[in-house]
Amino acid sequence: MTMQAISEAQLHALADDVLPEEQRATIDAYLRAHPDDAARVDAWREQNRQLRVLFDPVLDEAVPPALLQMASPPAANGAWQRHVMQAAAAIVLVIAGGAGGWLLRGGDSVSASASPPSLARSAAIAHAVYTPEVRHPVEVGAAQEAHLVQWLSKRLGTKLQPPALSPLGYQLIGGRLLPGDGDGPVAQFMYEDGKGQRLTLYVAKERAGRQETAFRYTQEKDLSVFYWIDGQLGYALSASLPKQALGKIADAVYAQLEQAR
């Protein structure tokens, strides 16, 4: 029997718990037969959980007094309508700014709507999701590095090569394929030092025409991220390290990637 084609939208709907009940049995059967897609759905669910942890507390914050004042109806109906519209617009901006720039607090001043901050945010979430894993931090271990590189290169449509960071005390432990933000899948390489400290290199395809290549840095609590775009790929290096220490590793990563081109 031929299995019905399953769309990406249906998989996302399952991960977001909005899939119609009548489709659930079909999707469940498909995922049992396609473990790679099942792993992607599990990753999306975990990312959703991480996002809820980050943003749910905002729902309990008090509404800013300025917005409350703007929402209070003035005497004139026309003026009241303008105030309501202004308040609605302000709320939308507050929400958009919070969702787009949560990772940028304390970092360099960059546009929250641009691709590089989105790259850093996605990399940080992926780092937070997978580095705590003890038994399954990666899909393919470093013992199968050749297979790992070939697999991820094929899925991203470009040759990849994880940098060698052993001179800096970090050994590659493996990598995994992750869902991207609309430009296709992304790769995550994970490294670990002798003390169990982990760092990740997140590699994503970038849309054509983006010219920004400078190193950028941002920080969320104790997680530091250096990120940059080089040609058709965007890179983000994440670790719970001071800026200077992670910057040294980022320089080494960039140098090796340049040599491999």
XYZ file of N, CA and C in Angstrom:
783
model
N 0.841 -1.195 0.000
C 0.000 0.000 0.000
C 0.873 1.242 0.000
N 0.568 2.200 -0.864
C 1.342 3.426 -0.940
C 0.917 4.386 0.163
N 1.891 4.883 0.900
C 1.581 5.801 1.996
C 1.336 7.201 1.453
N 0.297 7.839 1.956
C -0.051 9.187 1.521
C 1.086 10.158 1.785
N 1.335 11.053 0.820
C 2.401 12.048 0.989
C 2.074 12.964 2.155
N 3.077 13.230 2.954
C 2.913 14.087 4.136
C 3.676 15.384 3.894
N 3.035 16.521 4.158
C 3.656 17.822 3.913
C 4.392 18.321 5.145
N 5.293 19.258 4.906
C 6.018 19.900 6.010
C 5.045 20.609 6.949
N 4.003 21.215 6.361
C 3.022 21.936 7.173
C 2.309 20.993 8.140
N 2.031 19.775 7.706
C 1.376 18.814 8.592
C 2.287 18.423 9.746
N 3.580 18.265 9.460
C 4.526 17.927 10.523
C 4.623 19.057 11.543
N 4.658 20.303 11.046
C 4.686 21.445 11.964
C 3.393 21.507 12.777
N 2.265 21.224 12.133
C 0.989 21.253 12.854
C 0.972 20.217 13.970
N 1.571 19.040 13.711
C 1.661 18.022 14.757
C 2.530 18.508 15.904
N 3.683 19.089 15.594
C 4.585 19.584 16.634
C 3.934 20.694 17.451
N 3.062 21.493 16.807
C 2.407 22.612 17.488
C 1.076 22.223 18.118
N 0.722 20.919 18.045
C -0.533 20.413 18.620
C -1.768 21.059 18.016
N -1.723 21.346 16.713
C -2.903 21.900 16.030
C -3.302 21.019 14.839
N -2.742 19.823 14.749
C -3.085 18.924 13.659
C -4.501 18.391 13.867
N -5.364 18.454 12.825
C -6.713 17.890 12.959
C -6.662 16.427 13.382
N -7.570 16.048 14.268
C -7.550 14.721 14.850
C -7.668 13.631 13.788
N -8.417 13.902 12.712
C -8.612 12.877 11.697
C -7.342 12.571 10.898
N -6.331 13.465 10.988
C -5.072 13.232 10.291
C -4.003 12.580 11.171
N -4.278 12.495 12.454
C -3.230 12.087 13.391
C -2.761 10.649 13.164
N -3.678 9.737 12.915
C -3.285 8.338 12.727
C -2.391 8.184 11.498
N -2.720 8.917 10.428
C -1.911 8.847 9.211
C -0.505 9.382 9.455
N -0.427 10.527 10.165
C 0.874 11.137 10.439
C 1.700 10.251 11.369
N 1.057 9.677 12.379
C 1.773 8.796 13.303
C 2.357 7.588 12.565
N 1.581 7.031 11.638
C 2.077 5.892 10.862
C 3.255 6.305 9.984
N 3.159 7.499 9.405
C 4.252 7.999 8.568
C 5.530 8.165 9.385
N 5.416 8.724 10.595
C 6.599 8.971 11.418
C 7.227 7.663 11.900
N 6.407 6.653 12.127
C 6.978 5.352 12.516
C 7.827 4.776 11.376
N 7.466 5.112 10.161
C 8.209 4.605 9.003
C 9.341 5.537 8.577
N 9.386 6.749 9.148
C 10.413 7.739 8.764
C 11.015 8.337 10.033
N 11.949 7.633 10.655
C 12.513 8.088 11.937
C 13.207 9.454 11.847
N 13.776 9.808 10.686
C 14.423 11.122 10.566
C 13.410 12.240 10.733
N 12.243 12.098 10.107
C 11.204 13.111 10.255
C 10.620 13.095 11.670
N 10.545 11.921 12.273
C 10.071 11.842 13.661
C 11.018 12.596 14.584
N 12.325 12.486 14.316
C 13.298 13.211 15.129
C 13.153 14.719 14.929
N 12.844 15.141 13.698
C 12.644 16.578 13.438
C 11.445 17.092 14.223
N 10.349 16.328 14.226
C 9.156 16.746 14.979
C 9.475 16.846 16.467
N 10.223 15.880 16.990
C 10.613 15.927 18.403
C 11.460 17.168 18.685
N 12.352 17.520 17.744
C 13.194 18.704 17.929
C 12.348 19.963 17.929
N 11.369 20.033 17.029
C 10.493 21.208 16.999
C 9.698 21.332 18.296
N 9.230 20.207 18.805
C 8.480 20.247 20.071
C 9.359 20.761 21.209
N 10.604 20.309 21.231
C 11.519 20.756 22.280
C 11.827 22.242 22.122
N 11.968 22.713 20.889
C 12.180 24.144 20.667
C 10.969 24.944 21.134
N 9.771 24.419 20.868
C 8.560 25.097 21.357
C 8.576 25.196 22.875
N 8.995 24.100 23.523
C 9.049 24.117 24.992
C 10.037 25.167 25.492
N 11.204 25.234 24.827
C 12.206 26.218 25.220
C 11.693 27.639 25.018
N 10.964 27.876 23.929
C 10.415 29.205 23.674
C 9.368 29.575 24.721
N 8.557 28.590 25.133
C 7.575 28.874 26.179
C 8.260 29.244 27.486
N 9.345 28.544 27.797
C 10.104 28.877 29.012
C 10.605 30.318 28.947
N 11.043 30.742 27.750
C 11.585 32.092 27.585
C 10.504 33.167 27.626
N 9.353 32.905 26.972
C 8.403 33.989 26.729
C 7.160 33.959 27.602
N 6.794 32.825 28.187
C 5.585 32.781 29.000
C 5.607 33.776 30.160
N 6.784 33.995 30.813
C 6.778 34.984 31.896
C 6.359 36.381 31.455
N 6.532 36.707 30.167
C 6.132 38.032 29.680
C 4.627 38.225 29.831
N 3.863 37.132 29.736
C 2.406 37.238 29.841
C 1.970 37.727 31.212
N 2.815 37.504 32.218
C 2.463 37.912 33.580
C 2.965 39.310 33.934
N 3.690 39.948 33.008
C 4.195 41.286 33.285
C 3.056 42.310 33.231
N 3.172 43.348 34.045
C 2.162 44.403 34.057
C 2.190 45.181 32.740
N 1.010 45.601 32.292
C 0.934 46.433 31.085
C 1.556 47.789 31.394
N 2.449 48.292 30.544
C 3.073 49.593 30.794
C 2.029 50.689 30.980
N 2.221 51.580 31.955
C 1.243 52.653 32.203
C 0.941 53.485 30.969
N 1.939 53.702 30.122
C 1.708 54.521 28.920
C 0.668 53.874 28.014
N 0.702 52.546 27.908
C -0.286 51.872 27.071
C -1.675 51.922 27.703
N -1.732 51.782 29.038
C -3.021 51.886 29.711
C -3.633 53.268 29.512
N -2.785 54.296 29.609
C -3.273 55.659 29.420
C -3.766 55.867 27.995
N -3.048 55.328 27.024
C -3.448 55.473 25.630
C -4.753 54.754 25.349
N -5.002 53.651 26.076
C -6.213 52.877 25.842
C -7.438 53.472 26.525
N -7.255 54.430 27.439
C -8.379 55.063 28.112
C -9.088 55.988 27.130
N -10.430 55.829 26.912
C -11.129 56.613 25.894
C -11.236 58.082 26.251
N -10.668 59.013 25.455
C -10.854 60.435 25.650
C -12.287 60.831 25.328
N -12.605 62.067 25.537
C -13.970 62.554 25.347
C -14.398 62.471 23.895
N -13.539 62.857 22.986
C -13.904 62.888 21.572
C -13.757 61.497 20.970
N -14.823 61.045 20.239
C -14.796 59.715 19.670
C -13.654 59.531 18.679
N -13.392 60.547 17.830
C -12.320 60.447 16.848
C -10.974 60.310 17.524
N -10.744 61.097 18.573
C -9.482 61.025 19.297
C -9.342 59.690 19.992
N -10.460 59.173 20.548
C -10.406 57.868 21.218
C -10.019 56.764 20.243
N -10.588 56.817 19.030
C -10.260 55.803 18.044
C -8.790 55.847 17.672
N -8.244 57.086 17.528
C -6.834 57.197 17.191
C -5.971 56.641 18.309
N -6.362 56.899 19.566
C -5.594 56.387 20.705
C -5.610 54.864 20.732
N -6.776 54.268 20.461
C -6.869 52.807 20.460
C -5.974 52.216 19.379
N -5.992 52.838 18.184
C -5.158 52.341 17.099
C -3.684 52.470 17.445
N -3.315 53.601 18.077
C -1.923 53.785 18.471
C -1.516 52.759 19.514
N -2.414 52.478 20.461
C -2.102 51.490 21.490
C -1.912 50.104 20.885
N -2.804 49.751 19.952
C -2.684 48.449 19.302
C -1.364 48.338 18.553
N -1.010 49.420 17.841
C 0.259 49.396 17.103
C 1.437 49.268 18.048
N 1.370 49.970 19.197
C 2.463 49.908 20.160
C 2.609 48.502 20.731
N 1.460 47.842 21.005
C 1.514 46.488 21.546
C 2.144 45.533 20.545
N 1.758 45.675 19.266
C 2.340 44.830 18.229
C 3.840 45.022 18.175
N 4.304 46.277 18.262
C 5.738 46.544 18.219
C 6.455 45.951 19.415
N 5.823 46.043 20.589
C 6.435 45.481 21.792
C 6.590 43.972 21.649
N 5.520 43.296 21.163
C 5.573 41.854 21.004
C 6.605 41.470 19.965
N 6.583 42.181 18.825
C 7.543 41.857 17.762
C 8.973 42.091 18.225
N 9.193 43.173 18.964
C 10.536 43.447 19.459
C 10.998 42.406 20.443
N 10.077 41.936 21.297
C 10.447 40.906 22.258
C 10.759 39.591 21.591
N 9.931 39.191 20.609
C 10.150 37.917 19.935
C 11.382 37.963 19.052
N 11.633 39.112 18.437
C 12.747 39.194 17.510
C 14.065 39.482 18.164
N 14.044 40.036 19.366
C 15.300 40.491 19.926
C 15.633 39.991 21.309
N 15.005 38.876 21.747
C 15.248 38.431 23.122
C 16.704 38.096 23.343
N 17.366 37.598 22.310
C 18.756 37.183 22.460
C 19.713 38.353 22.429
N 19.231 39.528 21.960
C 20.148 40.627 21.693
C 20.363 41.538 22.896
N 19.673 41.281 23.998
C 19.874 42.134 25.165
C 21.318 42.031 25.618
N 21.980 43.176 25.702
C 23.360 43.187 26.149
C 24.346 42.931 25.053
N 23.874 42.680 23.809
C 24.781 42.415 22.701
C 25.014 43.649 21.882
N 25.623 43.451 20.706
C 25.850 44.566 19.811
C 24.524 45.078 19.307
N 24.501 46.329 18.882
C 23.289 46.932 18.368
C 23.121 46.541 16.915
N 22.160 45.638 16.648
C 21.861 45.219 15.286
C 20.356 45.124 15.149
N 19.874 45.166 13.919
C 18.443 45.117 13.665
C 17.878 43.756 14.024
N 16.780 43.725 14.792
C 16.182 42.464 15.196
C 15.489 41.765 14.038
N 15.220 42.485 12.949
C 14.529 41.866 11.834
C 15.492 41.316 10.797
N 16.775 41.582 10.934
C 17.746 41.125 9.957
C 18.041 39.653 10.146
N 18.631 39.028 9.122
C 18.916 37.596 9.191
C 19.937 37.234 10.259
N 21.069 37.954 10.405
C 22.063 37.515 11.392
C 21.526 37.348 12.804
N 20.712 38.284 13.368
C 20.164 38.021 14.698
C 19.279 36.789 14.737
N 18.514 36.539 13.664
C 17.704 35.336 13.603
C 18.585 34.098 13.622
N 19.705 34.166 12.928
C 20.679 33.074 12.920
C 21.191 32.815 14.326
N 21.572 33.870 15.031
C 22.086 33.719 16.392
C 21.033 33.170 17.324
N 19.802 33.652 17.185
C 18.725 33.198 18.061
C 18.453 31.702 17.856
N 18.370 31.277 16.584
C 18.117 29.864 16.301
C 19.261 28.987 16.808
N 20.487 29.467 16.622
C 21.645 28.709 17.086
C 21.644 28.578 18.607
N 21.282 29.659 19.298
C 21.257 29.621 20.759
C 20.203 28.665 21.279
N 19.029 28.654 20.639
C 17.974 27.735 21.057
C 18.422 26.291 20.840
N 18.996 26.014 19.666
C 19.472 24.660 19.382
C 20.558 24.240 20.377
N 21.447 25.169 20.719
C 22.490 24.878 21.692
C 21.864 24.531 23.044
N 20.893 25.326 23.474
C 20.255 25.098 24.772
C 19.484 23.784 24.805
N 18.936 23.381 23.652
C 18.147 22.154 23.596
C 19.036 20.917 23.677
N 20.145 20.892 22.928
C 20.883 19.643 22.730
C 22.129 19.478 23.597
N 22.786 20.556 24.014
C 24.007 20.363 24.801
C 23.763 19.712 26.167
N 22.587 19.881 26.805
C 22.404 19.183 28.089
C 22.209 17.679 27.943
N 21.927 17.192 26.718
C 21.666 15.766 26.527
C 22.889 14.931 26.918
N 22.648 13.873 27.654
C 23.735 12.995 28.080
C 23.894 11.826 27.122
N 22.794 11.145 26.785
C 22.876 9.942 25.965
C 22.798 10.230 24.465
N 22.058 11.290 24.083
C 21.851 11.541 22.658
C 22.082 13.018 22.305
N 23.261 13.545 22.580
C 23.505 14.950 22.230
C 23.631 15.166 20.726
N 23.980 14.090 19.974
C 24.161 14.198 18.521
C 23.441 13.029 17.848
N 23.158 13.188 16.546
C 22.566 12.098 15.772
C 23.633 11.135 15.274
N 24.762 11.686 14.816
C 25.857 10.878 14.296
C 27.124 11.264 15.047
N 27.798 10.284 15.643
C 28.975 10.551 16.460
C 30.231 10.780 15.634
N 31.250 11.297 16.308
C 32.519 11.610 15.644
C 33.210 10.366 15.102
N 32.893 9.186 15.631
C 33.473 7.954 15.110
C 33.068 7.719 13.660
N 31.971 8.329 13.239
C 31.492 8.242 11.860
C 31.577 9.613 11.190
N 32.677 10.321 11.428
C 32.795 11.700 10.941
C 32.642 11.794 9.424
N 33.225 10.867 8.683
C 33.126 10.920 7.220
C 31.674 10.826 6.772
N 30.927 9.910 7.387
C 29.500 9.774 7.065
C 28.740 11.028 7.479
N 29.048 11.549 8.661
C 28.392 12.750 9.159
C 28.565 13.917 8.185
N 29.803 14.144 7.757
C 30.091 15.257 6.859
C 29.396 15.065 5.514
N 29.447 13.847 4.996
C 28.812 13.574 3.706
C 27.301 13.780 3.792
N 26.695 13.285 4.857
C 25.242 13.395 5.047
C 24.797 14.846 5.166
N 25.453 15.610 6.046
C 25.058 16.996 6.241
C 25.350 17.841 5.006
N 26.455 17.557 4.332
C 26.777 18.298 3.103
C 25.706 18.067 2.041
N 25.256 16.828 1.921
C 24.225 16.509 0.932
C 22.919 17.212 1.270
N 22.534 17.227 2.542
C 21.257 17.829 2.930
C 21.278 19.342 2.788
N 22.423 19.973 3.030
C 22.508 21.434 2.881
C 22.856 21.851 1.450
N 23.280 20.887 0.630
C 23.595 21.193 -0.749
C 24.901 21.930 -0.931
N 25.827 21.779 0.004
C 27.134 22.424 -0.087
C 28.129 21.631 0.750
N 29.391 21.716 0.389
C 30.410 20.955 1.104
C 30.655 21.563 2.484
N 30.573 20.740 3.504
C 30.821 21.161 4.883
C 32.054 20.432 5.410
N 32.726 21.075 6.346
C 33.863 20.441 7.012
C 33.966 20.990 8.427
N 33.676 20.176 9.443
C 33.769 20.682 10.813
C 35.206 21.042 11.165
N 35.453 22.215 11.715
C 36.825 22.614 12.082
C 37.407 21.686 13.136
N 38.718 21.546 13.112
C 39.435 20.768 14.129
C 39.821 21.706 15.264
N 39.248 21.495 16.432
C 39.473 22.393 17.566
C 40.270 21.735 18.685
N 40.883 20.579 18.407
C 41.660 19.903 19.449
C 42.815 20.754 19.975
N 43.482 21.598 19.142
C 44.535 22.469 19.703
C 44.001 23.445 20.759
N 42.695 23.695 20.715
C 42.082 24.590 21.695
C 41.396 23.813 22.822
N 41.571 22.496 22.810
C 41.044 21.685 23.905
C 39.666 21.109 23.676
N 39.120 21.238 22.464
C 37.772 20.748 22.187
C 37.809 19.661 21.123
N 37.136 18.555 21.402
C 37.050 17.441 20.469
C 35.639 17.369 19.881
N 35.554 17.091 18.595
C 34.257 16.895 17.956
C 33.604 15.641 18.521
N 32.354 15.752 18.967
C 31.634 14.568 19.436
C 30.545 14.151 18.448
N 30.292 14.979 17.425
C 29.326 14.593 16.404
C 28.495 15.760 15.936
N 27.376 15.439 15.303
C 26.521 16.496 14.774
C 25.129 15.982 14.505
N 24.275 16.883 14.050
C 22.901 16.522 13.735
C 22.334 17.486 12.697
N 21.238 17.061 12.063
C 20.490 17.881 11.118
C 19.306 18.481 11.851
N 19.058 19.774 11.638
C 17.973 20.475 12.310
C 17.107 21.195 11.280
N 15.830 21.451 11.611
C 14.988 22.244 10.714
C 15.453 23.693 10.704
N 15.401 24.325 9.541
C 15.791 25.719 9.432
C 14.612 26.650 9.571
N 14.839 27.938 9.307
C 13.799 28.962 9.424
C 13.213 29.338 8.071
N 13.253 28.444 7.097
C 12.676 28.743 5.798
C 13.650 28.609 4.654
N 14.948 28.554 4.930
C 15.947 28.421 3.876
C 16.503 27.004 3.799
N 15.752 26.026 4.289
C 16.214 24.646 4.254
C 16.777 24.208 5.590
N 17.239 22.955 5.665
C 17.762 22.423 6.927
C 19.089 23.065 7.303
N 19.466 22.885 8.559
C 20.731 23.419 9.058
C 21.502 22.286 9.725
N 22.795 22.493 9.885
C 23.660 21.513 10.531
C 24.160 22.059 11.859
N 24.290 21.177 12.819
C 24.874 21.543 14.110
C 26.002 20.561 14.429
N 27.208 21.094 14.605
C 28.342 20.299 15.046
C 28.577 20.600 16.526
N 28.841 19.564 17.312
C 29.020 19.739 18.756
C 30.410 19.284 19.170
N 31.021 20.076 20.049
C 32.369 19.793 20.563
C 32.315 19.771 22.087
N 33.325 19.121 22.683
C 33.386 19.013 24.143
C 34.840 19.031 24.592
N 35.093 19.707 25.722
C 36.450 19.708 26.258
C 36.581 18.656 27.358
N 37.739 18.581 27.973
C 37.998 17.560 28.977
C 37.153 17.686 30.224
N 36.582 18.868 30.457
C 35.745 19.088 31.638
C 34.256 18.923 31.340
N 33.936 18.533 30.094
C 32.532 18.368 29.729
C 31.872 19.634 29.232
N 32.636 20.721 29.104
C 32.101 21.967 28.561
C 31.859 21.791 27.060
N 30.656 22.130 26.606
C 30.309 21.921 25.210
C 30.126 23.247 24.467
N 30.488 23.215 23.195
C 30.189 24.334 22.301
C 29.627 23.772 21.006
N 28.860 24.577 20.297
C 28.233 24.117 19.060
C 28.509 25.108 17.940
N 28.665 24.554 16.742
C 28.776 25.358 15.527
C 27.536 25.081 14.700
N 26.735 26.114 14.468
C 25.466 26.039 13.756
C 25.697 26.586 12.350
N 25.346 25.814 11.324
C 25.612 26.199 9.937
C 24.301 26.191 9.170
N 23.960 27.327 8.555
C 22.685 27.455 7.855
C 22.892 28.075 6.479
N 22.092 27.641 5.511
C 22.103 28.267 4.199
C 21.467 29.647 4.318
N 22.065 30.638 3.658
C 21.549 32.001 3.682
C 20.994 32.377 2.321
N 20.012 33.272 2.324
C 19.437 33.734 1.056
C 20.475 34.494 0.251
N 20.404 34.373 -1.056
C 21.354 35.051 -1.940
C 21.235 36.563 -1.795
N 22.347 37.237 -1.886
C 22.332 38.694 -1.877
C 22.674 39.336 -0.563
N 22.792 38.546 0.503
C 23.147 39.139 1.788
C 24.653 39.352 1.840
N 25.038 40.563 2.162
C 26.446 40.930 2.058
C 27.158 41.028 3.398
N 26.414 41.014 4.491
C 27.035 41.222 5.802
C 27.926 40.042 6.158
N 29.198 40.320 6.414
C 30.147 39.251 6.736
C 30.867 39.478 8.057
N 30.698 40.641 8.668
C 31.437 40.958 9.890
C 31.019 40.042 11.038
N 31.970 39.772 11.930
C 31.674 39.048 13.162
C 30.691 39.866 13.991
N 29.720 39.179 14.559
C 28.804 39.797 15.510
C 28.812 38.974 16.790
N 28.487 39.625 17.888
C 28.480 38.941 19.181
C 27.223 39.313 19.933
N 26.623 38.344 20.591
C 25.495 38.617 21.465
C 25.547 37.642 22.632
N 24.812 37.955 23.670
C 24.863 37.145 24.889
C 23.495 37.105 25.525
N 23.089 35.946 26.004
C 21.868 35.768 26.778
C 22.222 34.999 28.039
N 22.176 35.707 29.191
C 22.628 35.133 30.452
C 24.082 34.683 30.295
N 24.378 33.383 30.494
C 25.775 32.952 30.404
C 26.118 32.356 29.042
N 25.193 32.422 28.093
C 25.441 31.865 26.760
C 25.936 32.952 25.814
N 27.120 32.734 25.249
C 27.708 33.673 24.297
C 27.589 33.105 22.885
N 27.373 33.994 21.905
C 27.246 33.576 20.514
C 28.024 34.539 19.623
N 28.962 34.007 18.838
C 29.577 34.748 17.743
C 28.954 34.235 16.448
N 28.559 35.153 15.555
C 27.916 34.714 14.325
C 28.330 35.606 13.166
N 28.310 35.014 11.962
C 28.739 35.735 10.772
C 28.197 35.025 9.538
N 28.214 35.723 8.407
C 27.811 35.156 7.125
C 29.017 35.158 6.202
N 29.235 34.025 5.548
C 30.361 33.900 4.620
C 29.844 33.225 3.361
N 29.650 34.015 2.305
C 29.107 33.468 1.072
C 27.676 33.023 1.252
N 27.396 31.767 0.906
C 26.035 31.265 0.995
C 25.707 30.635 2.345
N 26.631 30.676 3.280
C 26.412 30.043 4.568
C 26.491 31.041 5.716
N 25.651 30.817 6.716
C 25.719 31.565 7.957
C 26.216 30.653 9.061
N 27.081 31.190 9.923
C 27.678 30.400 11.006
C 27.380 31.061 12.346
N 27.162 30.234 13.362
C 26.997 30.745 14.726
C 27.686 29.784 15.689
N 28.624 30.314 16.464
C 29.367 29.523 17.447
C 28.853 29.894 18.827
N 28.350 28.900 19.565
C 27.703 29.155 20.855
C 28.368 28.357 21.969
N 28.527 28.991 23.133
C 29.071 28.297 24.309
C 28.850 29.165 25.536
N 28.848 28.532 26.685
C 28.775 29.271 27.954
C 30.193 29.650 28.364
N 30.771 30.589 27.611
C 32.134 31.046 27.816
C 32.176 32.569 27.796
N 33.183 33.167 28.424
C 33.351 34.620 28.300
C 33.587 35.011 26.841
N 33.261 36.237 26.527
C 33.375 36.717 25.153
C 34.778 36.527 24.588
N 35.796 36.870 25.361
C 37.167 36.788 24.861
C 37.558 35.341 24.554
N 37.170 34.408 25.417
C 37.524 33.006 25.214
C 36.827 32.433 23.984
N 35.537 32.747 23.838
C 34.819 32.240 22.679
C 35.299 32.929 21.400
N 35.695 34.201 21.510
C 36.203 34.917 20.343
C 37.465 34.283 19.787
N 38.317 33.780 20.663
C 39.540 33.107 20.219
C 39.192 31.859 19.417
N 38.196 31.115 19.890
C 37.776 29.908 19.168
C 37.116 30.291 17.854
N 36.313 31.346 17.854
C 35.646 31.795 16.630
C 36.670 32.184 15.571
N 37.744 32.832 15.977
C 38.815 33.193 15.033
C 39.415 31.945 14.396
N 39.643 30.913 15.222
C 40.216 29.670 14.702
C 39.253 28.973 13.751
N 37.964 28.983 14.093
C 36.956 28.378 13.221
C 36.926 29.095 11.881
N 36.893 30.421 11.926
C 36.825 31.198 10.693
C 38.052 30.940 9.816
N 39.235 30.900 10.423
C 40.462 30.684 9.668
C 40.449 29.331 8.977
N 39.985 28.289 9.675
C 39.947 26.963 9.067
C 38.924 26.899 7.942
N 37.784 27.535 8.128
C 36.764 27.533 7.083
C 37.267 28.256 5.830
N 38.036 29.323 6.037
C 38.600 30.054 4.895
C 39.600 29.184 4.158
N 40.435 28.445 4.879
C 41.420 27.570 4.247
C 40.759 26.456 3.461
N 39.581 26.001 3.934
C 38.905 24.886 3.288
C 38.146 25.295 2.023
N 37.969 26.581 1.812
C 37.203 27.063 0.647
C 37.958 26.823 -0.649
